mmCIF file of C-alpha atoms in Angstrom:
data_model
loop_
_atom_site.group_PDB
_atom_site.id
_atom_site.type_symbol
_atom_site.label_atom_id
_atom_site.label_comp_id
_atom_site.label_asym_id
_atom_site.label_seq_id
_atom_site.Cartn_x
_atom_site.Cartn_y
_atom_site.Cartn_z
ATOM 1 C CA UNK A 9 -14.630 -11.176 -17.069
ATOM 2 C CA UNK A 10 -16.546 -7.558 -17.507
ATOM 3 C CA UNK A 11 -15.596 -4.449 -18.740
ATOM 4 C CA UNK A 12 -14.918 -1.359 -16.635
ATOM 5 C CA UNK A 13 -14.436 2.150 -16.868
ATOM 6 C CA UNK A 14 -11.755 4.491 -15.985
ATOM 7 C CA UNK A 15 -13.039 7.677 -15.288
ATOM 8 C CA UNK A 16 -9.834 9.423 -15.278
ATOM 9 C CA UNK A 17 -9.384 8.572 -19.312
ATOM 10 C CA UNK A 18 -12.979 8.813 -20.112
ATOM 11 C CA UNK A 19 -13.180 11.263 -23.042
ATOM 12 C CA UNK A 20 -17.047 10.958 -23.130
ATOM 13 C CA UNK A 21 -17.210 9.828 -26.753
ATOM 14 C CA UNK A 22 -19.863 7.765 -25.985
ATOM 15 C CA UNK A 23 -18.584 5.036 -28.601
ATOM 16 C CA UNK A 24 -19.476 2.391 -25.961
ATOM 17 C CA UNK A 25 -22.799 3.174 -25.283
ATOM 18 C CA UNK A 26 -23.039 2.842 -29.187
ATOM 19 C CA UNK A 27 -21.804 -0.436 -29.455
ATOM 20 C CA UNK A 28 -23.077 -2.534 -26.168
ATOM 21 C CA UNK A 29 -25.250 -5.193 -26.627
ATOM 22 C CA UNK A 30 -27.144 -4.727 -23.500
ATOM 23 C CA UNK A 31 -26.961 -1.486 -22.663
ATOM 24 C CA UNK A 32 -23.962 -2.101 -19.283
ATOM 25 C CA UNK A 33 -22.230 0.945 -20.853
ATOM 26 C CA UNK A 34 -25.026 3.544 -20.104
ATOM 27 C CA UNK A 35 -25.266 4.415 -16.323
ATOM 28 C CA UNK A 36 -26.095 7.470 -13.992
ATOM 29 C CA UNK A 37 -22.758 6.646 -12.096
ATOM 30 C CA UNK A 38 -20.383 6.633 -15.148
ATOM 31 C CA UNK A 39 -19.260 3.270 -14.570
ATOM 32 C CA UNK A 40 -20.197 0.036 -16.320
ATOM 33 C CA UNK A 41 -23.063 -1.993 -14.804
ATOM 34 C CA UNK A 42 -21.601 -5.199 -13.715
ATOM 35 C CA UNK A 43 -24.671 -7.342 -13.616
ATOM 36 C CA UNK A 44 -25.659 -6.513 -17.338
ATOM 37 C CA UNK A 45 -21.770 -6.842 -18.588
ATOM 38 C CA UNK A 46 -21.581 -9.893 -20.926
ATOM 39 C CA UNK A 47 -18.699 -12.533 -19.668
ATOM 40 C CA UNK A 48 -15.824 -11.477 -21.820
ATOM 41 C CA UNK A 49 -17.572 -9.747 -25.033
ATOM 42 C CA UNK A 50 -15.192 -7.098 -24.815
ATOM 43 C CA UNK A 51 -16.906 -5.298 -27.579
ATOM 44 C CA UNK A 52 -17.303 -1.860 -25.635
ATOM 45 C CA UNK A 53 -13.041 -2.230 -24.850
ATOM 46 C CA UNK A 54 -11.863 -2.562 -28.672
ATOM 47 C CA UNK A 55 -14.010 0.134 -29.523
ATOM 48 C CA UNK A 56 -13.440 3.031 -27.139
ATOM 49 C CA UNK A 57 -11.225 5.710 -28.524
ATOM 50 C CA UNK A 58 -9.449 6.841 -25.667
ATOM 51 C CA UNK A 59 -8.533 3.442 -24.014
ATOM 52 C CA UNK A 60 -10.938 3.852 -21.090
ATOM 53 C CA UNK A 61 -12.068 0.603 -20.890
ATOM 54 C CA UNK A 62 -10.644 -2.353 -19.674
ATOM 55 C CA UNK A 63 -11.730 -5.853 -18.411
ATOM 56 C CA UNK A 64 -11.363 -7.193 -15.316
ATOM 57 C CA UNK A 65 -10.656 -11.053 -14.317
ATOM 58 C CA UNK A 66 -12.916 -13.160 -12.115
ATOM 59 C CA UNK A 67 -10.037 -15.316 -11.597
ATOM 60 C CA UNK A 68 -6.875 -15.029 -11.024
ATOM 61 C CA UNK A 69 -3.307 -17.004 -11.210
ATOM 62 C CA UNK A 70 -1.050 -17.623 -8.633
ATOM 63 C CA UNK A 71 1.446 -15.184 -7.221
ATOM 64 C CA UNK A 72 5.593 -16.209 -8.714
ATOM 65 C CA UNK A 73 6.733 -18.542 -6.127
ATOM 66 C CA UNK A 74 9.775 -16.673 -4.092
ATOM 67 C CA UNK A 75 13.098 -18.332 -2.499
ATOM 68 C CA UNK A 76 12.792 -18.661 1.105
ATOM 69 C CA UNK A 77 15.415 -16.867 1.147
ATOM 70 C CA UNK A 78 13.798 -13.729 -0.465
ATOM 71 C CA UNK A 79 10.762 -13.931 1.541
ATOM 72 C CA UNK A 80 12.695 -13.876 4.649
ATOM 73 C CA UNK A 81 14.476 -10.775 3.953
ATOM 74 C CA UNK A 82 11.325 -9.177 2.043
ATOM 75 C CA UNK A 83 9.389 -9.534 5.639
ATOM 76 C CA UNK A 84 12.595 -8.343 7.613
ATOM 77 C CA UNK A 85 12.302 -5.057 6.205
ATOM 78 C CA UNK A 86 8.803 -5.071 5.691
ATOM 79 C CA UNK A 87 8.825 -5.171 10.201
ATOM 80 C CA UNK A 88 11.488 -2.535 10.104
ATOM 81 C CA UNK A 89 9.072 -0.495 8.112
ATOM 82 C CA UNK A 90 6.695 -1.067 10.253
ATOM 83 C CA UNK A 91 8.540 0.002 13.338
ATOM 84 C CA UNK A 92 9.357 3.405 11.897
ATOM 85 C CA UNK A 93 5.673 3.792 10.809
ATOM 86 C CA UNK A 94 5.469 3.429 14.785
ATOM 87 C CA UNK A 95 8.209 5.282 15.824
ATOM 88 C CA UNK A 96 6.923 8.562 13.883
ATOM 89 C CA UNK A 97 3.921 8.128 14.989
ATOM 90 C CA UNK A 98 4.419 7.922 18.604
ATOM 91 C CA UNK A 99 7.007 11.188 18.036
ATOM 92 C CA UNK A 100 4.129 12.772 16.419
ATOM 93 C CA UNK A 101 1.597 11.994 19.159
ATOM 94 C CA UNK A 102 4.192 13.147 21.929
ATOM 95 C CA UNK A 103 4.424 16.835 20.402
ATOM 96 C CA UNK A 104 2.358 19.703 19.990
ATOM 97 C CA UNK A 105 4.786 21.197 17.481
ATOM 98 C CA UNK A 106 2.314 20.903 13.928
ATOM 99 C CA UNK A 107 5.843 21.354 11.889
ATOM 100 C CA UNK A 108 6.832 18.098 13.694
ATOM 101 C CA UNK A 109 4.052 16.454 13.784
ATOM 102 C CA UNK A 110 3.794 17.064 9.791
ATOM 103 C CA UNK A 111 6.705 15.482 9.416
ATOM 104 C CA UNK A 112 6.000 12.555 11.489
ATOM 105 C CA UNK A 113 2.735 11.986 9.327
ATOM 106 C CA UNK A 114 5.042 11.797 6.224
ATOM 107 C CA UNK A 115 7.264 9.166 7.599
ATOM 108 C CA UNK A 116 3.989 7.152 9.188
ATOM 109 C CA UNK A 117 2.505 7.330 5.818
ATOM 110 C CA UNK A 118 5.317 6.166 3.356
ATOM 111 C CA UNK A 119 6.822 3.857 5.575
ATOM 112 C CA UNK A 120 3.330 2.316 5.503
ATOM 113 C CA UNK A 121 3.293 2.668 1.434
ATOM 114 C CA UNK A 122 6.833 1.295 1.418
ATOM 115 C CA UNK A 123 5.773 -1.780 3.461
ATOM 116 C CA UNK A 124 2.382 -2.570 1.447
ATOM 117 C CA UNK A 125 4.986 -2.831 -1.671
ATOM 118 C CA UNK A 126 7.145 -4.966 0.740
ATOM 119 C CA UNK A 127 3.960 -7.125 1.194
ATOM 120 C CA UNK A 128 2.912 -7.346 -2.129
ATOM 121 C CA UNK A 129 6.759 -9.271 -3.164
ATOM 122 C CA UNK A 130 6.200 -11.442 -0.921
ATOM 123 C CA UNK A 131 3.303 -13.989 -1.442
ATOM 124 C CA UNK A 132 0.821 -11.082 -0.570
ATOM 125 C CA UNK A 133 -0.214 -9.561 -3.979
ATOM 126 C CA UNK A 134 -3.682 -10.303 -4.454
ATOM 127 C CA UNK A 135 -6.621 -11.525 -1.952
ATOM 128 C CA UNK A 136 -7.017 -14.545 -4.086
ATOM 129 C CA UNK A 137 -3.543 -15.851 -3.089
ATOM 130 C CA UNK A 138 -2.998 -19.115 -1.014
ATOM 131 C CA UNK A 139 -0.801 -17.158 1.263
ATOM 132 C CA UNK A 140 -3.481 -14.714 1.423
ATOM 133 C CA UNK A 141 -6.018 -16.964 2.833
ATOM 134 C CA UNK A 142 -3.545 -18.910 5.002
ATOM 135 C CA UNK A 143 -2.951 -15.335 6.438
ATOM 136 C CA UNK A 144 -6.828 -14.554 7.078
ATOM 137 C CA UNK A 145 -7.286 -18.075 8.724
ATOM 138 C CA UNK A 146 -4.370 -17.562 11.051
ATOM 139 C CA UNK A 147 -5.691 -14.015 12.273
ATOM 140 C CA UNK A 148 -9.136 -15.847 12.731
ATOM 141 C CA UNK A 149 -7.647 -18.225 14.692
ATOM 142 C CA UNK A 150 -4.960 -15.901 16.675
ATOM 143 C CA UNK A 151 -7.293 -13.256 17.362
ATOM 144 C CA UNK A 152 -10.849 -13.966 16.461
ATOM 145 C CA UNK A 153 -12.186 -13.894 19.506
ATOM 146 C CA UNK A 154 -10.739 -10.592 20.463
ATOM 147 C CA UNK A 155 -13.874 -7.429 20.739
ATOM 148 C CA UNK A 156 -13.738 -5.460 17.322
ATOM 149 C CA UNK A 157 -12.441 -8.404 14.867
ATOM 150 C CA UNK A 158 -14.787 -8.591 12.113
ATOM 151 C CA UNK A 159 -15.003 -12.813 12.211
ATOM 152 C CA UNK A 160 -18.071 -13.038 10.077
ATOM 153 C CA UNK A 161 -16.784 -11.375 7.234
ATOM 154 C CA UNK A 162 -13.304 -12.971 7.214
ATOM 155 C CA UNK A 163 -14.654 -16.400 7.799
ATOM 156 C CA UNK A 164 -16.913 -15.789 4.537
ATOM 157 C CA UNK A 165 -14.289 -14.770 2.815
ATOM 158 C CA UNK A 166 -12.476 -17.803 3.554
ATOM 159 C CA UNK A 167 -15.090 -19.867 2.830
ATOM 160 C CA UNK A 168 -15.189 -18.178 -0.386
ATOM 161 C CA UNK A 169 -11.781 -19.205 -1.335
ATOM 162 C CA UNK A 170 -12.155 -23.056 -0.071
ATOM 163 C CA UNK B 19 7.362 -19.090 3.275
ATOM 164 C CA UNK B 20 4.559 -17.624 4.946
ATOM 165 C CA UNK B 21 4.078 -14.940 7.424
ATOM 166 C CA UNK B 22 3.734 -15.775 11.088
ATOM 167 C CA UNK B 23 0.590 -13.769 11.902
ATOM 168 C CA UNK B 24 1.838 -14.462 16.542
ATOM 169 C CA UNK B 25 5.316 -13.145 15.752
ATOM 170 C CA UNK B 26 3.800 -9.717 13.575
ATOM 171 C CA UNK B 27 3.108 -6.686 15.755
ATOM 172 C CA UNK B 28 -0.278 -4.788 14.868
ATOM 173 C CA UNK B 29 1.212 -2.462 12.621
ATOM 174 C CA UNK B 30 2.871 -5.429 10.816
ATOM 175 C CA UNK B 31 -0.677 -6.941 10.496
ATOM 176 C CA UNK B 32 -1.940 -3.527 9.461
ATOM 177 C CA UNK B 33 0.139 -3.244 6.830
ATOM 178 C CA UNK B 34 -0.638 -6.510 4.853
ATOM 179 C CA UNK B 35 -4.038 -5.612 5.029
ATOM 180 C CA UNK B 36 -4.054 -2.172 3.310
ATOM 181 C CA UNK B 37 -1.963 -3.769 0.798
ATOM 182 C CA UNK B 38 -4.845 -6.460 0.415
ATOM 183 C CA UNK B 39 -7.551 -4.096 0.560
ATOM 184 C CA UNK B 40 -5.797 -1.701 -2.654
ATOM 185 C CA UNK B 41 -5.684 -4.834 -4.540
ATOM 186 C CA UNK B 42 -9.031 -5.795 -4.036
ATOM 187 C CA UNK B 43 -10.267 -2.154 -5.063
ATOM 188 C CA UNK B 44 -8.221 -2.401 -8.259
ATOM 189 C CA UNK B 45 -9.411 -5.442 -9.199
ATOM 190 C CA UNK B 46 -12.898 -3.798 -8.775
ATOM 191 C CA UNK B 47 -14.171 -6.335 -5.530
ATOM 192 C CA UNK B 48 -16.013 -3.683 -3.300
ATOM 193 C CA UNK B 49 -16.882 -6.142 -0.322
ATOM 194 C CA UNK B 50 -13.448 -7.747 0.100
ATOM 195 C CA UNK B 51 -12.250 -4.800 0.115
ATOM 196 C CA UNK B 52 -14.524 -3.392 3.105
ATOM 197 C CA UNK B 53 -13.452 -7.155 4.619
ATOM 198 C CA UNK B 54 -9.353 -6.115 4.607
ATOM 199 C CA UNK B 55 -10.083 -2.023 5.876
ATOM 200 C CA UNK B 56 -12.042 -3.617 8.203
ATOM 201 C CA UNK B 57 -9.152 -6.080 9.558
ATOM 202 C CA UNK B 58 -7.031 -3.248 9.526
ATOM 203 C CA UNK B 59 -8.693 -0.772 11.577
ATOM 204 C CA UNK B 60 -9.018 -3.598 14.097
ATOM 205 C CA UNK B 61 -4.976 -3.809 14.087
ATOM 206 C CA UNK B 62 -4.292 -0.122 14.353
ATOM 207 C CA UNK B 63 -6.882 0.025 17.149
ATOM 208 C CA UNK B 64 -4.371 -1.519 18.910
ATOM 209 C CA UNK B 65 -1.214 -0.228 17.764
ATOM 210 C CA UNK B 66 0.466 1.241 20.748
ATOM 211 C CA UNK B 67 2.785 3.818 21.599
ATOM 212 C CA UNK B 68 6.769 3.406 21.415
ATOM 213 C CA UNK B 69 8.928 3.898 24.552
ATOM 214 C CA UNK B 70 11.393 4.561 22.479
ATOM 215 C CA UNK B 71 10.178 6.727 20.448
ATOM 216 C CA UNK B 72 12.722 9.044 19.709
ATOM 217 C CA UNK B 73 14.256 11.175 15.895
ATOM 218 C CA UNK B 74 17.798 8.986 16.648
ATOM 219 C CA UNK B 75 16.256 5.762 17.284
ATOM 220 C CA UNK B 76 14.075 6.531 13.740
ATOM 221 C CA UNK B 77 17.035 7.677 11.976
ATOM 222 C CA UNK B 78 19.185 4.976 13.549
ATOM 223 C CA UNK B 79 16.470 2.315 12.213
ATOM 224 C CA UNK B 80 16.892 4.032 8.483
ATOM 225 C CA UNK B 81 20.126 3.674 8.172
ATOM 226 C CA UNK B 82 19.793 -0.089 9.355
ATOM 227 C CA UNK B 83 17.790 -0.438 6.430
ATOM 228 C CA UNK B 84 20.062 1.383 4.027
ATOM 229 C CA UNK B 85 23.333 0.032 5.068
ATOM 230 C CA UNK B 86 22.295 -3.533 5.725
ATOM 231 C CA UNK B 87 18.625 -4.385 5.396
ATOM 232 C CA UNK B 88 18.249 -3.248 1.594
ATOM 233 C CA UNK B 89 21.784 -4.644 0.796
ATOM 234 C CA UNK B 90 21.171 -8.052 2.361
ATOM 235 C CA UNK B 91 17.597 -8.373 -0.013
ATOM 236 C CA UNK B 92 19.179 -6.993 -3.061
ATOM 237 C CA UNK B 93 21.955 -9.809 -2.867
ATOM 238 C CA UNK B 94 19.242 -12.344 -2.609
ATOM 239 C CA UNK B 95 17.197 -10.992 -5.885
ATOM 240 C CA UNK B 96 20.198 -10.716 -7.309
ATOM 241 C CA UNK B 97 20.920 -14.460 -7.161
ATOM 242 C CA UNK B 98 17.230 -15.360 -7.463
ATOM 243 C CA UNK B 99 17.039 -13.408 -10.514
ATOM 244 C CA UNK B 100 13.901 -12.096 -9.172
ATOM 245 C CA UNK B 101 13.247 -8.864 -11.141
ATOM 246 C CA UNK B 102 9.815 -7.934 -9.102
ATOM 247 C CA UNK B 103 11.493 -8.172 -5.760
ATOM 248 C CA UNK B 104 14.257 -5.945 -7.393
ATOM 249 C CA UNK B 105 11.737 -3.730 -8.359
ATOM 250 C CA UNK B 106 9.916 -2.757 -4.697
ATOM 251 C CA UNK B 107 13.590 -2.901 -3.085
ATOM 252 C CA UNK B 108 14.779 -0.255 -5.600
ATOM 253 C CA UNK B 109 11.752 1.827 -5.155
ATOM 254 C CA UNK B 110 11.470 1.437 -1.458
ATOM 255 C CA UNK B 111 15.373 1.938 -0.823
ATOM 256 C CA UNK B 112 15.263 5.010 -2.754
ATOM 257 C CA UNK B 113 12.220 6.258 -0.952
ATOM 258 C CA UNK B 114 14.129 5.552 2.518
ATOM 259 C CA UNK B 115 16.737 7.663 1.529
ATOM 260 C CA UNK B 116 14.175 10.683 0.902
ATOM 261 C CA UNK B 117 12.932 9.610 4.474
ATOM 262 C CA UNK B 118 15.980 10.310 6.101
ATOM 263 C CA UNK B 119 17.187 13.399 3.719
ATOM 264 C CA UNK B 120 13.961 14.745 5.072
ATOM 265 C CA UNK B 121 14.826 13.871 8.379
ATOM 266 C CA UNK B 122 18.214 14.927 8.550
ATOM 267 C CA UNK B 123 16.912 18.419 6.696
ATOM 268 C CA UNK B 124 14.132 18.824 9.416
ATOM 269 C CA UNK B 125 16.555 18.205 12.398
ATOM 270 C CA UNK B 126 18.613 21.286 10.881
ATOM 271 C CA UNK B 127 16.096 23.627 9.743
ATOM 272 C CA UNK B 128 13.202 22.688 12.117
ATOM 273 C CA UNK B 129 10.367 24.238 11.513
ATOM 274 C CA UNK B 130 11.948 26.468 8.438
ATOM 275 C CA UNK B 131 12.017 23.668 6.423
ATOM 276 C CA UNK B 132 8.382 23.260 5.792
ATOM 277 C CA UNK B 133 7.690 26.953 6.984
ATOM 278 C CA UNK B 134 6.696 28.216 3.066
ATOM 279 C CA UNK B 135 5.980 24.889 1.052
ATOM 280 C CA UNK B 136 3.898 21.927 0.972
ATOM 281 C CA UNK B 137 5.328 18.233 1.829
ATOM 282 C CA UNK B 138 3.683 15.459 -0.483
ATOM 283 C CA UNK B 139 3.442 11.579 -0.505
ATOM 284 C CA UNK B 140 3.332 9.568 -3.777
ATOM 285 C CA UNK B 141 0.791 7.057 -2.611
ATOM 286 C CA UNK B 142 2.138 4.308 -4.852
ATOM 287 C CA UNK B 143 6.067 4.115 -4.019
ATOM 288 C CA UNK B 144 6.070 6.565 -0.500
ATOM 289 C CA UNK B 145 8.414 9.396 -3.046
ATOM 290 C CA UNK B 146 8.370 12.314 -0.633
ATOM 291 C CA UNK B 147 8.323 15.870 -1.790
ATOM 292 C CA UNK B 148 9.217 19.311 -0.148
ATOM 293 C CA UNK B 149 8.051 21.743 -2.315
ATOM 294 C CA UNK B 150 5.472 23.754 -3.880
ATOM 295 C CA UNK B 151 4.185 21.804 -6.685
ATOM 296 C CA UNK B 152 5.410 18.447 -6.774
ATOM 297 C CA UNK B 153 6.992 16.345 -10.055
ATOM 298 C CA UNK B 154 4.269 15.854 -12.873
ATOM 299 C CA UNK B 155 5.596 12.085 -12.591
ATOM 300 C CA UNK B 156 7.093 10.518 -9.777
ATOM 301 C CA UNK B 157 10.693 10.308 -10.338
ATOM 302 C CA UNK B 158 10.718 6.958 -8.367
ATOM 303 C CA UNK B 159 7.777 5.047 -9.611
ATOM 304 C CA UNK B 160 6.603 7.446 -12.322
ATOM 305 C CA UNK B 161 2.977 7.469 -11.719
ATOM 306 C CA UNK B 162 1.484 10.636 -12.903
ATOM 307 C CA UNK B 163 1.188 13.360 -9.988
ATOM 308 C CA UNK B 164 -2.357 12.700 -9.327
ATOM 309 C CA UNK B 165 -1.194 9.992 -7.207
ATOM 310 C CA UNK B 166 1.100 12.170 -4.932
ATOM 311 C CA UNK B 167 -0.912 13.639 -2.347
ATOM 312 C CA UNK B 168 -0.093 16.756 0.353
ATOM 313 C CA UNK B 169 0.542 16.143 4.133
ATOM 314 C CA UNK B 170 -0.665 19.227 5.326
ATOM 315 C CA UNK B 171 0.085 20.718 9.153
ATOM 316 C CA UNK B 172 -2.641 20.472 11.278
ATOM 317 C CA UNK B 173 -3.258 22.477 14.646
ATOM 318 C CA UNK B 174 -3.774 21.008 17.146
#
């Protein structure tokens, strides 16, 4: 577990860089170094004023189960999502109209954003989930072979996870 | 129950990948994230056009969704007691009825609709905005505004 920074609430108080052990805190990027991070010290995240700093997991537990029942009608909408997403933008490709096509783009992009949510309900919310890797290993083995399908880096990261 | 990756179209596929790839950036994991935008470029590579593409089959495919679709899920959570799946059908049903307000709106005004304002996307729940400055928090998800970007019209 190390610490990490968000920028967004940094107040630049600097009270971490006080209180590190090993100097992580201090960086040209503004975010904590990783490597130097101590494994759950949490020092720099009870002392920063502003609430900037939190820690992140290097493991994670599994996803709450679901019904059957759930899942099925999670992914049923989750495809009619994605069949609007398509929809808009084949409308948008088809005209030259910008107004249109504006409003195509903003139906392609939060039917897309609804459906991710969709995903994420449904076995799907975090990499480190079993139905996660079950999902990379059967688009390895449906369409690995196909030009353009990055194999070497899915197959690490399911080797990674067995 | 998992998803069956032959019976997904590419979108589908798409889809669960950029929802893979945010949650590996949150959780701060650089490299499987690359791995997941990666997968997903591959899919919409091949995403093809629609033959049907047209603003009644979209709408008609909306209301699906609002009159059965959402209904059918809710009934399920409901017995399940399942209080996250509640939460991204209430979101995303509330969302789909911005979709086809907007819809519905554009197919009246046409082009007047978005002639003077901006359009924006809240990039956590899919909110949709016409306007000129959009909600300081997302009245469906309510992440600050930050997170609720502008679509703007291109030419072509």
């Amino acid at each position: 577990m190390h610490a990490a920074r968000n920028l967004r609430l940094c107040s630049k108080d600097c009270v971490c860089l006080f209180i590190c052990p090993t100097g992580a805190t201090n960086t040209e990027n503004g975010q904590i170094d990783f490597e130097k991070c101590l494994d759950g010290c949490r020092l720099c995240v009870d002392a920063c004023p502003s609430g900037a700093i939190y820690l992140v997991s290097s493991t994670y537990p599994k996803p709450q189960s679901k019904s059957d029942a759930m899942t099925e009608s999670i992914f049923a909408l989750a495809a009619s999502k994605a069949e609007q997403e398509d929809l808009a933008r084949t409308i948008g490709a088809q005209s030259d109209d910008p107004s249109l096509r504006q409003i195509c783009k903003v139906v392609e992009m939060s039917s897309r954003i609804i459906a991710e949510d969709l995903w994420r309900e449904s076995g799907y919310i975090i990499a480190q989930s079993d139905a996660a890797t079950r999902l990379l290993e059967a688009m390895l083995a449906e369409h690995g072979l196909m030009e353009g399908f990055p194999a070497e880096a899915v197959k690490a990261l399911i080797n990674a996870r067995r | 129950m998992d998803a069956d990756v032959r019976q997904m179209t590419w979108t589908e596929l798409a889809a669960v990948c950029t929802n893979l790839e945010k949650a590996c950036t949150k959780q701060l994991r650089g490299e499987e994230a690359a791995t997941f935008a990666k997968l997903a470029a591959f899919y919409e590579a091949r995403q093809e056009m629609k033959s049907d593409a047209t603003m009644q089959n979209l709408v008609a495919l909306i209301d699906a969704d609002l009159s059965s679709g959402y209904r059918a899920a809710n009934d399920v959570a409901e017995t399940d007691a399942d209080r996250g799946s509640k939460r991204a059908l209430l979101w995303g049903e509330k969302a789909t009825k911005l979709l086809k307000s907007l819809l519905v709106r554009y197919e009246k005004q046409g082009a007047k609709l978005t002639e003077n304002t901006g359009v924006f996307v809240c990039e956590i729940c899919g909110f949709v905005y016409v306007g000129d400055t959009p909600p300081e928090i997302c009245p469906i998800c309510k992440v600050p505004s930050f997170k609720i970007h502008p679509v703007r019209k291109e030419a072509i």
